[in-house]
CSV table of C-alpha atoms and ligand atoms in Angstrom, one decimal:
chain,number,residue,atom,x,y,z
W,1,MET,CA,0.0,-0.2,0.0
W,2,ALA,CA,1.0,3.4,-0.4
W,3,ASP,CA,1.8,5.9,2.4
W,4,ASN,CA,-1.3,8.0,1.7
W,5,SER,CA,-3.3,7.0,4.8
W,6,ASP,CA,-2.9,10.5,6.3
W,7,ASP,CA,-4.6,11.9,3.0
W,8,GLY,CA,-2.4,15.2,2.9
W,9,ASN,CA,-3.6,18.4,2.2
W,10,ASP,CA,-6.7,19.4,4.8
W,11,ARG,CA,-7.5,22.8,3.5
W,12,ASN,CA,-10.7,22.3,1.5
W,13,ASP,CA,-12.8,19.8,3.5
W,14,GLU,CA,-16.0,20.6,1.9
W,15,PRO,CA,-17.0,18.7,-1.4
W,16,LYS,CA,-17.8,21.0,-4.1
W,17,ASP,CA,-20.2,18.9,-5.9
W,18,ILE,CA,-22.1,15.6,-4.9
W,19,GLY,CA,-21.2,12.7,-7.0
W,20,VAL,CA,-24.2,10.5,-8.7
W,21,THR,CA,-26.8,10.0,-6.5
W,22,VAL,CA,-28.8,7.0,-8.1
W,23,LYS,CA,-27.5,3.6,-8.9
W,24,LYS,CA,-27.2,2.5,-12.5
W,25,SER,CA,-29.0,-0.7,-11.8
W,26,GLU,CA,-31.8,1.2,-10.0
W,27,ASP,CA,-32.6,3.9,-12.5
W,28,PHE,CA,-30.8,3.8,-15.6
W,29,SER,CA,-32.3,6.7,-17.2
W,30,GLU,CA,-31.9,8.9,-14.1
W,31,TRP,CA,-28.1,7.8,-13.7
W,32,TYR,CA,-27.5,8.5,-17.5
W,33,GLN,CA,-28.7,12.2,-17.1
W,34,GLN,CA,-26.7,12.7,-14.2
W,35,ILE,CA,-23.4,11.4,-15.1
W,36,ILE,CA,-23.5,13.2,-18.7
W,37,LEU,CA,-24.1,16.4,-16.8
W,38,LYS,CA,-21.8,16.1,-13.7
W,39,SER,CA,-18.9,14.6,-16.0
W,40,GLU,CA,-19.2,17.7,-18.1
W,41,MET,CA,-19.9,15.6,-21.4
W,42,ILE,CA,-23.0,17.9,-22.2
W,43,GLU,CA,-25.1,20.8,-21.4
W,44,TYR,CA,-28.6,21.1,-22.4
W,45,GLY,CA,-29.3,23.8,-25.2
W,46,PRO,CA,-32.2,26.2,-25.2
W,47,VAL,CA,-34.0,24.2,-27.7
W,48,SER,CA,-35.5,20.8,-26.7
W,49,GLY,CA,-33.6,17.9,-28.1
W,50,CYS,CA,-30.5,19.9,-29.2
W,51,MET,CA,-27.5,19.6,-26.8
W,52,ILE,CA,-24.3,21.3,-26.3
W,53,ILE,CA,-21.4,18.9,-26.7
W,54,ARG,CA,-18.6,20.1,-24.2
W,55,PRO,CA,-14.9,19.6,-25.0
W,56,TYR,CA,-14.6,16.4,-23.0
W,57,ALA,CA,-17.1,14.7,-24.9
W,58,TYR,CA,-16.2,16.4,-28.4
W,59,SER,CA,-12.6,15.0,-27.9
W,60,ILE,CA,-14.0,11.6,-28.0
W,61,TRP,CA,-15.7,12.3,-31.3
W,62,GLU,CA,-12.5,13.8,-32.7
W,63,LYS,CA,-10.7,10.3,-32.0
W,64,ILE,CA,-13.7,8.5,-33.9
W,65,GLN,CA,-13.2,11.4,-36.5
W,66,ASN,CA,-9.6,10.6,-36.8
W,67,PHE,CA,-9.8,6.8,-36.9
W,68,THR,CA,-12.5,6.6,-39.4
W,69,ASN,CA,-10.8,9.3,-41.9
W,70,ARG,CA,-7.7,7.3,-41.6
W,71,GLU,CA,-9.6,3.9,-42.5
W,72,ILE,CA,-11.8,5.4,-45.2
W,73,LYS,CA,-9.1,7.3,-46.8
W,74,SER,CA,-7.1,4.2,-47.1
W,75,MET,CA,-10.1,2.7,-49.0
W,76,GLY,CA,-9.9,5.3,-51.5
W,77,ILE,CA,-12.9,7.6,-50.0
W,78,GLN,CA,-12.6,11.3,-50.1
W,79,ASN,CA,-14.2,13.9,-47.7
W,80,ALA,CA,-16.5,16.8,-49.2
W,81,TYR,CA,-19.1,19.2,-48.2
W,82,PHE,CA,-22.7,19.7,-49.4
W,83,PRO,CA,-25.1,22.6,-48.2
W,84,MET,CA,-27.4,21.9,-45.4
W,85,LEU,CA,-30.5,23.4,-47.1
W,86,ILE,CA,-32.2,21.3,-49.9
W,87,PRO,CA,-35.0,22.5,-51.9
W,88,GLU,CA,-38.3,20.8,-51.2
W,89,SER,CA,-38.6,19.9,-54.9
W,90,LEU,CA,-35.3,18.0,-54.9
W,91,PHE,CA,-36.1,16.5,-51.7
W,92,ASN,CA,-39.4,15.3,-52.8
W,93,LYS,CA,-37.8,13.1,-55.7
W,94,GLU,CA,-37.5,9.9,-54.1
W,95,LYS,CA,-41.0,8.9,-52.9
W,96,GLU,CA,-40.1,6.1,-50.5
W,97,HIS,CA,-37.3,8.1,-49.0
W,98,VAL,CA,-39.6,11.1,-48.5
W,99,LYS,CA,-42.2,8.9,-46.8
W,100,GLY,CA,-39.5,7.7,-44.5
W,101,PHE,CA,-38.3,11.1,-43.5
W,102,SER,CA,-41.1,13.6,-43.9
W,103,PRO,CA,-42.7,13.5,-40.3
W,104,GLU,CA,-39.2,14.6,-38.9
W,105,VAL,CA,-38.1,17.3,-41.4
W,106,ALA,CA,-37.3,20.8,-40.0
W,107,TRP,CA,-38.4,23.2,-42.9
W,108,VAL,CA,-37.0,26.9,-43.5
W,109,THR,CA,-39.9,28.9,-44.9
W,110,GLN,CA,-38.7,32.3,-44.4
W,111,GLY,CA,-35.5,34.4,-45.2
W,112,GLY,CA,-35.4,37.7,-43.2
W,113,ASN,CA,-39.1,39.1,-43.4
W,114,SER,CA,-40.1,37.4,-46.6
W,115,GLU,CA,-41.6,34.2,-47.4
W,116,LEU,CA,-39.3,31.9,-49.4
W,117,PRO,CA,-40.6,30.9,-52.8
W,118,GLU,CA,-40.1,27.3,-52.2
W,119,ARG,CA,-39.5,25.7,-48.6
W,120,LEU,CA,-36.0,24.1,-47.8
W,121,ALA,CA,-35.6,21.2,-45.9
W,122,ILE,CA,-32.8,21.2,-43.2
W,123,ARG,CA,-31.0,18.1,-44.2
W,124,PRO,CA,-32.4,14.8,-42.3
W,125,THR,CA,-29.6,12.9,-44.7
W,126,SER,CA,-28.1,14.2,-47.8
W,127,GLU,CA,-29.0,11.6,-50.4
W,128,THR,CA,-30.8,13.7,-52.7
W,129,ILE,CA,-28.7,17.0,-52.7
W,130,MET,CA,-25.5,14.7,-53.1
W,131,TYR,CA,-27.0,12.8,-55.9
W,132,ASP,CA,-28.4,15.9,-57.7
W,133,SER,CA,-24.5,16.7,-58.1
W,134,TYR,CA,-23.4,13.1,-59.0
W,135,SER,CA,-25.9,12.9,-61.8
W,136,LYS,CA,-23.6,16.0,-63.3
W,137,TRP,CA,-20.2,14.6,-62.5
W,138,ILE,CA,-20.5,10.9,-63.5
W,139,ARG,CA,-20.7,10.4,-67.3
W,140,SER,CA,-18.4,7.6,-68.4
W,141,TRP,CA,-17.4,4.5,-66.5
W,142,ARG,CA,-14.0,6.3,-66.1
W,143,ASP,CA,-15.7,8.5,-63.5
W,144,LEU,CA,-16.3,5.7,-61.2
W,145,PRO,CA,-16.2,4.6,-58.6
W,146,LEU,CA,-17.2,7.9,-57.0
W,147,ARG,CA,-16.9,7.7,-53.3
W,148,LEU,CA,-17.4,10.8,-51.0
W,149,ASN,CA,-17.9,11.3,-47.3
W,150,GLN,CA,-19.2,14.2,-45.5
W,151,TRP,CA,-18.8,15.3,-41.6
W,152,CYS,CA,-21.8,17.4,-40.7
W,153,ASN,CA,-24.8,18.0,-38.6
W,154,ILE,CA,-28.0,16.6,-39.3
W,155,VAL,CA,-31.6,17.6,-38.0
W,156,ARG,CA,-34.5,15.2,-37.5
W,157,TRP,CA,-37.4,16.7,-35.4
W,158,GLU,CA,-37.9,13.8,-33.1
W,159,PHE,CA,-41.1,13.8,-31.2
W,160,LYS,CA,-40.3,11.3,-28.5
W,161,HIS,CA,-38.7,12.2,-25.2
W,162,PRO,CA,-35.2,13.3,-26.1
W,163,ILE,CA,-31.9,11.7,-24.6
W,164,PRO,CA,-28.4,13.5,-25.0
W,165,PHE,CA,-26.4,11.4,-27.5
W,166,LEU,CA,-29.0,8.7,-28.0
W,167,ARG,CA,-32.0,10.3,-29.2
W,168,THR,CA,-31.7,14.3,-30.1
W,169,ARG,CA,-33.0,16.4,-32.7
W,170,GLU,CA,-29.7,17.5,-34.0
W,171,PHE,CA,-26.7,15.2,-34.0
W,172,LEU,CA,-23.3,15.1,-35.8
W,173,TRP,CA,-22.3,12.2,-38.1
W,174,GLN,CA,-20.6,11.1,-41.0
W,175,GLU,CA,-22.3,10.0,-44.2
W,176,GLY,CA,-20.7,8.3,-47.0
W,177,HIS,CA,-22.4,8.1,-50.5
W,178,THR,CA,-20.7,6.3,-53.1
W,179,ALA,CA,-21.3,5.0,-56.7
W,180,PHE,CA,-19.9,2.2,-58.4
W,181,ALA,CA,-20.4,0.5,-61.9
W,182,THR,CA,-21.3,-2.8,-60.6
W,183,LYS,CA,-23.6,-4.3,-57.8
W,184,GLN,CA,-20.7,-6.6,-56.8
W,185,GLU,CA,-18.5,-3.5,-56.0
W,186,ALA,CA,-21.1,-1.8,-54.0
W,187,GLU,CA,-21.8,-4.9,-52.0
W,188,LYS,CA,-18.1,-5.4,-51.1
W,189,GLU,CA,-18.1,-1.8,-49.8
W,190,VAL,CA,-21.3,-2.3,-47.7
W,191,PHE,CA,-19.7,-5.0,-45.7
W,192,GLU,CA,-16.2,-3.2,-45.5
W,193,ILE,CA,-18.1,-0.4,-44.0
W,194,LEU,CA,-19.9,-2.3,-41.5
W,195,ASP,CA,-16.8,-4.1,-40.5
W,196,LEU,CA,-15.1,-0.5,-40.0
W,197,TYR,CA,-18.2,0.1,-37.6
W,198,ARG,CA,-18.1,-2.8,-35.8
W,199,ARG,CA,-14.2,-2.3,-35.0
W,200,ILE,CA,-15.1,1.4,-34.2
W,201,PHE,CA,-17.3,0.0,-31.4
W,202,GLU,CA,-15.3,-3.2,-30.4
W,203,ASP,CA,-11.6,-1.9,-30.6
W,204,LEU,CA,-12.1,1.9,-29.7
W,205,TYR,CA,-15.4,1.9,-27.6
W,206,ALA,CA,-14.8,-1.5,-26.3
W,207,VAL,CA,-18.5,-2.4,-26.8
W,208,PRO,CA,-19.3,-5.7,-28.5
W,209,MET,CA,-21.7,-5.7,-31.2
W,210,LEU,CA,-24.3,-8.1,-33.1
W,211,THR,CA,-23.6,-7.7,-36.7
W,212,GLY,CA,-26.2,-8.3,-39.3
W,213,ILE,CA,-28.9,-7.4,-41.9
W,214,LYS,CA,-32.1,-5.4,-40.9
W,215,SER,CA,-35.4,-6.6,-41.7
W,216,GLU,CA,-37.5,-5.2,-44.6
W,217,ASN,CA,-39.6,-3.2,-41.9
W,218,GLU,CA,-36.4,-1.8,-40.3
W,219,LYS,CA,-34.3,-1.0,-43.4
W,220,PHE,CA,-33.5,2.4,-44.6
W,221,ALA,CA,-36.1,3.9,-46.6
W,222,GLY,CA,-35.2,3.6,-50.3
W,223,ALA,CA,-32.4,0.8,-49.9
W,224,LEU,CA,-32.2,-2.6,-51.0
W,225,TYR,CA,-31.1,-3.8,-47.9
W,226,THR,CA,-29.5,-2.1,-44.7
W,227,THR,CA,-26.8,-3.8,-42.6
W,228,SER,CA,-26.1,-2.7,-38.9
W,229,VAL,CA,-24.3,-3.0,-35.7
W,230,GLU,CA,-26.5,-3.3,-32.7
W,231,THR,CA,-25.8,-3.6,-28.7
W,232,LEU,CA,-27.6,-3.9,-25.6
W,233,PHE,CA,-27.7,-1.7,-22.6
W,234,PRO,CA,-27.6,-3.2,-19.2
W,235,ASN,CA,-31.1,-2.2,-18.8
W,236,GLY,CA,-31.8,-5.0,-21.5
W,237,LYS,CA,-32.8,-2.3,-24.1
W,238,ALA,CA,-31.2,-2.7,-27.4
W,239,ILE,CA,-29.8,0.0,-29.4
W,240,GLN,CA,-28.5,0.4,-32.9
W,241,GLY,CA,-25.1,1.4,-33.4
W,242,ALA,CA,-24.6,2.5,-37.0
W,243,THR,CA,-25.8,1.6,-40.5
W,244,SER,CA,-24.5,0.6,-43.9
W,245,HIS,CA,-27.0,0.6,-46.8
W,246,LEU,CA,-26.9,-1.1,-50.3
W,247,LEU,CA,-29.1,1.6,-52.2
W,248,GLY,CA,-29.0,-0.3,-55.4
W,249,GLN,CA,-30.1,1.7,-58.6
W,250,ASN,CA,-33.3,3.2,-57.0
W,251,PHE,CA,-31.9,6.6,-56.5
W,252,SER,CA,-29.6,6.3,-59.7
W,253,LYS,CA,-32.6,6.0,-61.8
W,254,LEU,CA,-34.3,8.8,-60.2
W,255,PHE,CA,-31.5,11.2,-60.4
W,256,ASN,CA,-30.3,9.7,-63.7
W,257,ILE,CA,-26.8,9.1,-62.4
W,258,SER,CA,-25.8,7.1,-65.5
W,259,PHE,CA,-22.7,6.1,-67.3
W,260,LEU,CA,-21.5,4.9,-70.7
W,261,ASP,CA,-19.6,1.5,-70.1
W,262,ALA,CA,-16.6,0.5,-72.0
W,263,GLU,CA,-18.7,-0.7,-74.6
W,264,GLY,CA,-20.7,2.5,-75.1
W,265,ASN,CA,-23.9,1.3,-73.4
W,266,LYS,CA,-25.6,3.6,-71.0
W,267,GLN,CA,-25.8,2.2,-67.5
W,268,TYR,CA,-27.1,3.4,-64.1
W,269,VAL,CA,-24.8,3.2,-61.2
W,270,TRP,CA,-24.9,1.0,-58.1
W,271,GLN,CA,-25.1,3.3,-54.8
W,272,ASN,CA,-24.3,2.7,-51.1
W,273,SER,CA,-24.7,5.2,-48.1
W,274,TRP,CA,-23.6,4.6,-44.7
W,275,GLY,CA,-23.2,6.6,-41.4
W,276,ILE,CA,-22.1,6.8,-37.6
W,277,THR,CA,-23.2,9.3,-35.3
W,278,THR,CA,-22.3,10.9,-31.9
W,279,ARG,CA,-24.9,8.4,-30.4
W,280,THR,CA,-21.7,6.2,-30.2
W,281,ILE,CA,-20.8,8.3,-27.4
W,282,GLY,CA,-24.0,7.7,-25.4
W,283,ILE,CA,-23.6,3.9,-26.1
W,284,MET,CA,-20.3,3.9,-24.5
W,285,ILE,CA,-21.5,5.8,-21.6
W,286,GLY,CA,-24.5,3.6,-21.1
W,287,VAL,CA,-22.4,0.3,-21.6
W,288,HIS,CA,-19.4,1.2,-19.3
W,289,GLY,CA,-20.4,3.7,-16.8
W,290,ASP,CA,-21.0,2.7,-13.1
W,291,ASP,CA,-22.4,4.0,-10.0
W,292,LYS,CA,-19.1,6.1,-9.5
W,293,GLY,CA,-19.8,8.0,-13.0
W,294,LEU,CA,-18.5,7.6,-16.4
W,295,LEU,CA,-15.8,4.7,-17.3
W,296,ILE,CA,-14.1,5.8,-20.6
W,297,PRO,CA,-12.0,3.2,-22.6
W,298,PRO,CA,-8.4,4.1,-22.9
W,299,ARG,CA,-8.7,3.9,-26.5
W,300,VAL,CA,-11.0,6.9,-26.9
W,301,ALA,CA,-10.4,8.6,-23.4
W,302,PRO,CA,-9.5,12.1,-23.6
W,303,ILE,CA,-7.3,11.9,-20.5
W,304,HIS,CA,-5.7,8.6,-19.9
W,305,ILE,CA,-4.1,9.0,-16.4
W,306,ALA,CA,-5.0,11.3,-13.6
W,307,ILE,CA,-1.9,12.1,-11.5
W,308,ILE,CA,-2.9,13.1,-8.0
W,309,PRO,CA,0.0,14.6,-5.6
W,310,ILE,CA,-0.6,14.0,-2.0
W,311,LEU,CA,0.6,17.3,-0.7
W,312,PHE,CA,2.1,18.4,2.8
W,313,GLU,CA,3.7,21.9,3.3
W,314,ASP,CA,7.2,20.8,3.7
W,315,SER,CA,7.3,18.4,0.8
W,316,MET,CA,4.8,20.0,-1.5
W,317,ASP,CA,7.6,21.4,-4.0
W,318,LYS,CA,9.3,18.1,-4.4
W,319,VAL,CA,6.2,16.0,-4.9
W,320,LEU,CA,4.7,18.3,-7.4
W,321,ARG,CA,8.1,18.6,-9.3
W,322,LYS,CA,7.9,14.9,-9.6
W,323,CYS,CA,4.5,14.5,-10.6
W,324,PHE,CA,4.9,17.1,-13.3
W,325,GLU,CA,8.1,15.2,-14.4
W,326,ILE,CA,5.9,12.0,-14.6
W,327,LYS,CA,3.4,13.9,-16.7
W,328,GLU,CA,6.2,15.0,-19.2
W,329,GLY,CA,7.3,11.5,-19.4
W,330,LEU,CA,3.8,9.9,-20.0
W,331,SER,CA,3.2,12.5,-22.7
W,332,LYS,CA,6.2,11.0,-24.7
W,333,THR,CA,5.1,7.6,-24.6
W,334,ARG,CA,3.1,6.3,-27.8
W,335,TYR,CA,-0.1,4.7,-27.0
W,336,HIS,CA,-1.6,3.1,-30.0
W,337,GLU,CA,-2.2,6.1,-32.5
W,338,ASP,CA,-1.7,8.6,-29.9
W,339,HIS,CA,0.5,9.6,-27.1
W,340,LEU,CA,-0.4,9.1,-23.4
W,341,ASN,CA,-2.3,12.2,-22.1
W,342,ALA,CA,-1.9,12.7,-18.2
W,343,ILE,CA,-3.1,15.5,-16.2
W,344,VAL,CA,-1.5,16.7,-12.7
W,345,ASP,CA,-4.4,17.8,-10.3
W,346,ASP,CA,-2.5,20.4,-8.2
W,347,SER,CA,-6.0,22.0,-6.9
W,348,ASP,CA,-6.2,22.8,-3.3
W,349,ASP,CA,-8.9,20.1,-3.0
W,350,ARG,CA,-8.4,16.9,-0.7
W,351,PRO,CA,-7.0,13.9,-2.4
W,352,GLY,CA,-10.2,12.0,-1.6
W,353,TYR,CA,-12.3,14.7,-3.4
W,354,LYS,CA,-9.8,14.5,-6.4
W,355,PHE,CA,-10.0,10.8,-6.7
W,356,ASN,CA,-14.1,10.9,-6.7
W,357,HIS,CA,-13.8,13.7,-9.3
W,358,TRP,CA,-11.6,11.8,-11.9
W,359,GLU,CA,-13.5,8.7,-11.1
W,360,LEU,CA,-16.5,10.5,-12.1
W,361,LYS,CA,-15.1,11.6,-15.2
W,362,GLY,CA,-14.3,8.2,-16.2
W,363,VAL,CA,-10.4,8.5,-16.4
W,364,PRO,CA,-9.3,5.0,-16.8
W,365,LEU,CA,-6.0,5.1,-14.8
W,366,ARG,CA,-4.8,7.1,-11.5
W,367,ILE,CA,-1.4,7.8,-10.3
W,368,GLU,CA,-0.9,8.8,-6.6
W,369,LEU,CA,2.3,10.2,-5.4
W,370,GLY,CA,2.8,11.3,-1.8
W,371,PRO,CA,6.5,12.2,0.1
W,372,LYS,CA,6.9,8.7,1.2
W,373,ASP,CA,6.3,7.3,-2.1
W,374,LEU,CA,8.7,9.8,-3.6
W,375,GLU,CA,11.6,8.8,-0.9
W,376,LYS,CA,10.9,5.0,-2.1
W,377,HIS,CA,10.9,6.2,-5.9
W,378,GLN,CA,7.7,4.6,-6.5
W,379,ALA,CA,4.2,5.5,-7.1
W,380,VAL,CA,0.6,4.0,-6.9
W,381,LEU,CA,-1.4,3.0,-10.1
W,382,VAL,CA,-4.9,2.7,-9.5
W,383,ARG,CA,-7.5,1.1,-12.2
W,384,ARG,CA,-10.6,2.8,-12.7
W,385,ASP,CA,-12.6,-0.5,-13.9
W,386,THR,CA,-11.5,-2.7,-11.0
W,387,GLY,CA,-10.4,-0.3,-8.3
W,388,GLU,CA,-6.9,-2.4,-8.2
W,389,LYS,CA,-3.9,-0.9,-6.9
W,390,THR,CA,-0.3,-1.4,-8.1
W,391,ILE,CA,2.8,0.0,-6.6
W,392,VAL,CA,5.3,0.8,-9.3
W,393,LYS,CA,9.0,2.1,-9.5
W,394,ILE,CA,8.5,5.7,-11.1
W,395,SER,CA,11.3,4.5,-13.7
W,396,GLU,CA,8.9,2.0,-14.8
W,397,ILE,CA,5.9,4.0,-14.8
W,398,ASN,CA,5.4,4.6,-18.6
W,399,GLU,CA,5.5,1.2,-19.7
W,400,ILE,CA,3.5,-0.1,-16.8
W,401,SER,CA,0.7,2.5,-17.5
W,402,LYS,CA,0.5,1.3,-21.1
W,403,GLU,CA,0.3,-2.1,-20.1
W,404,LEU,CA,-2.6,-1.4,-17.4
W,405,LEU,CA,-4.3,0.9,-20.1
W,406,ASP,CA,-4.5,-2.2,-22.5
W,407,ASP,CA,-5.8,-4.5,-19.9
W,408,ILE,CA,-8.4,-1.9,-18.7
W,409,GLN,CA,-9.6,-1.9,-22.5
W,410,LYS,CA,-9.6,-5.6,-22.8
W,411,ASN,CA,-11.6,-6.2,-19.6
W,412,LEU,CA,-14.1,-3.6,-20.6
W,413,TYR,CA,-14.7,-5.3,-23.7
W,414,GLU,CA,-14.7,-8.8,-22.2
W,415,ARG,CA,-17.1,-7.9,-19.4
W,416,SER,CA,-19.6,-6.2,-21.8
W,417,LEU,CA,-19.4,-9.4,-23.9
W,418,LYS,CA,-20.2,-11.6,-21.2
W,419,ILE,CA,-23.4,-9.4,-20.3
W,420,LEU,CA,-24.3,-9.4,-24.2
W,421,ASN,CA,-24.0,-13.0,-24.6
W,422,ASP,CA,-25.8,-13.7,-21.2
W,423,SER,CA,-29.0,-11.9,-22.4
W,424,ILE,CA,-29.4,-13.8,-25.6
W,425,SER,CA,-32.0,-16.4,-25.7
W,426,LYS,CA,-33.2,-18.5,-28.3
W,427,THR,CA,-36.9,-19.9,-29.0
W,428,ASP,CA,-39.2,-20.9,-31.9
W,429,ASN,CA,-42.5,-20.2,-30.5
W,430,LEU,CA,-44.4,-17.1,-29.5
W,431,ASP,CA,-45.2,-17.9,-26.1
W,432,ASP,CA,-41.8,-18.2,-24.9
W,433,PHE,CA,-40.8,-15.2,-27.0
W,434,LYS,CA,-43.3,-13.0,-25.1
W,435,LYS,CA,-42.1,-14.3,-21.7
W,436,LEU,CA,-38.4,-13.7,-22.7
W,437,ILE,CA,-39.2,-10.1,-23.9
W,438,GLU,CA,-40.7,-9.4,-20.5
W,439,GLU,CA,-37.6,-10.5,-18.9
W,440,LYS,CA,-35.8,-8.2,-21.1
W,441,LYS,CA,-34.0,-10.6,-23.2
W,442,THR,CA,-32.7,-10.4,-26.7
W,443,VAL,CA,-34.1,-13.3,-28.4
W,444,LEU,CA,-33.1,-15.1,-31.5
W,445,VAL,CA,-36.1,-16.5,-33.7
W,446,PRO,CA,-36.8,-17.9,-37.0
W,447,PHE,CA,-38.5,-15.0,-38.7
W,448,CYS,CA,-40.4,-14.8,-42.1
W,449,ASN,CA,-39.2,-11.2,-42.7
W,450,ASN,CA,-42.7,-9.8,-43.6
W,451,PRO,CA,-43.4,-6.5,-42.7
W,452,GLU,CA,-47.0,-7.3,-41.6
W,453,CYS,CA,-45.8,-9.8,-39.3
W,454,GLU,CA,-43.4,-7.5,-37.8
W,455,ASP,CA,-45.9,-5.0,-37.1
W,456,ASN,CA,-48.0,-7.9,-35.4
W,457,ILE,CA,-45.2,-8.9,-33.1
W,458,LYS,CA,-44.5,-5.1,-32.2
W,459,ALA,CA,-48.2,-4.4,-31.4
W,460,MET,CA,-48.4,-7.8,-29.3
W,461,THR,CA,-45.1,-7.4,-27.5
W,462,GLY,CA,-43.5,-4.1,-28.0
W,463,ALA,CA,-40.4,-5.6,-29.5
W,464,LYS,CA,-38.8,-5.3,-33.0
W,465,SER,CA,-36.3,-7.0,-35.1
W,466,LEU,CA,-32.7,-5.9,-34.4
W,467,ASN,CA,-31.0,-7.7,-37.3
W,468,SER,CA,-30.1,-11.0,-38.8
W,469,PRO,CA,-26.8,-12.3,-38.1
W,470,LEU,CA,-24.5,-12.8,-41.2
W,471,ASP,CA,-23.5,-16.0,-42.7
W,472,GLN,CA,-26.4,-18.3,-41.5
W,473,LYS,CA,-26.7,-21.6,-43.1
W,474,ASN,CA,-30.2,-22.8,-41.7
W,475,ASN,CA,-32.6,-25.7,-42.9
W,476,GLU,CA,-36.0,-24.6,-43.4
W,477,MET,CA,-38.0,-23.3,-40.3
W,478,LYS,CA,-41.2,-21.9,-39.3
W,479,CYS,CA,-41.6,-18.2,-38.3
W,480,PHE,CA,-42.1,-18.2,-34.8
W,481,SER,CA,-45.1,-15.9,-34.9
W,482,CYS,CA,-47.0,-16.5,-38.4
W,483,ASN,CA,-45.6,-20.2,-39.1
W,484,ALA,CA,-44.6,-19.2,-42.5
W,485,LEU,CA,-41.5,-21.1,-43.9
W,486,THR,CA,-38.2,-19.2,-43.5
W,487,LYS,CA,-34.4,-20.1,-43.3
W,488,THR,CA,-33.5,-17.0,-41.4
W,489,LEU,CA,-32.9,-16.2,-38.0
W,490,PHE,CA,-33.2,-12.8,-36.3
W,491,TYR,CA,-32.6,-10.9,-33.1
W,492,PHE,CA,-35.6,-9.2,-31.6
W,493,GLY,CA,-35.7,-7.1,-28.3
W,494,ARG,CA,-37.2,-3.8,-27.0
W,495,SER,CA,-34.9,-1.0,-28.2
W,496,TYR,CA,-34.0,2.7,-28.2
I,501,LIG,ZN1,-43.8,-14.5,-39.8
């Protein structure tokens, strides 16, 4: 143990704020609201459903952007930017698409004091405005593939109760929109992007995912099919993580995105669209956070290590100097694509208060250093995930920190994977299904993929399909609800 029992500076005994006052297992929604505010991830904006993303959360989004940009650029995809305002006539060009989005579109009707001749949609997604340009840019097979991505904000006027990150009227995302000469090339990309999204969740956020294809009922409006990654919150509710769609030639025929192939024949392009949003941050919070606050996986943590000096009048300078020296050394240590980021908390608060504060903020590792540690050339490392303490030589602190952070990352993933696996049940009949849904399980069932059948299931149980796992090789089975023949299994659950 470290020699910190006497706790050091006793200047400020009163805590500045109170930690999380509810348990995650008792009231998930209240717990979630408290930790996102108290850890300084968000602030509520003046318009309901529009949140302010504070630097601590935004820096997580930047890490996702950096990783995604690196990956998609290496695939040959380029970034661009298209306008936020879409003329109504253009937006209305694709009927199914419009049907899917129109209840949620926010419209601009006025410029200054004068009414606009045509309403302008604030983009709920950018298919229509981007494909208008694509039809001008694509002429010959030499113009293909065209693979663009944009990072932007999106407005969808949700009427359900807003939940920061998880369901907001405005959010940030990337939307990729690509055009190919053949269906085969397009399909290859759909699954490469799906796998990229899976890696973002599993490797960066340490959140295990169910990867698969959405049902006819739940696919993107206007797509041939939609693939998705989905996961579960500890309260048993499922949540969609990201989607990658094969649009087929639906949009290219409407927007006349065509090309002359090598033989001089006119062909329509095959298209995809795919997106991942700031919702990912909310999923990470909901999956890993605990009764002490956030728990941020090291790969996306804005701060990897909080260094807490244990200060006494006579040794204060020496201890502080050493803390800053340690911080300096850590900042020169490579950690995956980054360097380690440590912070020295030299504020006047008591160490106990500081421990709570950095635990609330979910910093994955803490270093404690007091005068007696300094005499022994050692420090105490404390893991945020397990609370486990390790005493290490100061000369070895960079290497051991890295190892511990990787171990925390791994532990967070494995612990969530166990929860996910434990919550999945299998059945082939409706009675069991109803019971399992009441028990907040995710249920794997043979399902006919008929939209009417899914509507019935939803009306009866409140559950809907999540997705259908890839690479199934099943014999003929009967749909668990309507008895129609099927060869496909789907996950069902109650979801956000
Ligand atoms: Zn059915």
